[in-house]
XYZ file of C-alpha atoms in Angstrom:
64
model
C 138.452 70.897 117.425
C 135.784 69.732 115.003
C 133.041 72.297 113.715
C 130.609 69.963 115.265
C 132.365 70.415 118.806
C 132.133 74.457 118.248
C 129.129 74.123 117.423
C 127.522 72.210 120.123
C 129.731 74.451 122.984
C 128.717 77.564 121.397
C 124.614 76.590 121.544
C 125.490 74.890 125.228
C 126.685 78.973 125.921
C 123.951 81.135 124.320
C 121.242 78.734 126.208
C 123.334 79.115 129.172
C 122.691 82.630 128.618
C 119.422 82.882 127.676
C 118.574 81.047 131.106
C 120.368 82.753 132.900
C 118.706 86.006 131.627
C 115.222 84.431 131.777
C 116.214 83.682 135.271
C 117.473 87.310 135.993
C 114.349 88.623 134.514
C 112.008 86.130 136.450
C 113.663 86.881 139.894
C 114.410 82.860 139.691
C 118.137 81.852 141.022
C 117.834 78.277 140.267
C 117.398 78.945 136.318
C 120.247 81.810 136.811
C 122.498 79.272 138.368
C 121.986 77.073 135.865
C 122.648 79.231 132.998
C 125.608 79.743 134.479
C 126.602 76.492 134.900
C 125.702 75.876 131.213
C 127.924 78.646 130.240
C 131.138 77.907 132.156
C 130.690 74.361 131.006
C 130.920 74.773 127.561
C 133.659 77.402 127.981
C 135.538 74.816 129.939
C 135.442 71.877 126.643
C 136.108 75.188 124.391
C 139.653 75.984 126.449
C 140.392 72.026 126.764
C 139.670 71.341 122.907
C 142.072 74.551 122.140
C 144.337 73.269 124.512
C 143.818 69.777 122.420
C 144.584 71.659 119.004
C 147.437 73.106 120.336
C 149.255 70.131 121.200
C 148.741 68.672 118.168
C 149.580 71.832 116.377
C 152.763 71.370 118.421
C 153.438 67.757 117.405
C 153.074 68.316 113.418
C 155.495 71.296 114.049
C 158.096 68.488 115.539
C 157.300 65.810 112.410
C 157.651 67.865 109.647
């Protein structure tokens, strides 16, 4: 996983929490379910790209 990628999946989950805060704090479900959305989205690309990593971890292991 590029530092880009962390990057961009770790601001995609602190504005998916901010919203969904905002949204707690504003009595507002729509902006709460969209936080959350935002949140488990970016942790979703965070698992696949480690998931990514670790396969090619796995293959360099095997070529060496």
């Amino acid at each position: 996983m590029s530092f880009t990628d962390k990057a961009k999946n770790k601001v995609e989950q602190l504005s998916g929490a901010a919203k969904e805060r905002i949204g707690d704090m504003a009595d507002n479900e729509r902006m709460r379910a969209e936080g959350s959305s935002e949140q488990s989205d970016a942790r979703t690309r965070q698992a696949g790209e480690k998931v990514k990593d670790a396969g090619r971890d796995a293959k360099d292991a095997f070529t060496r």
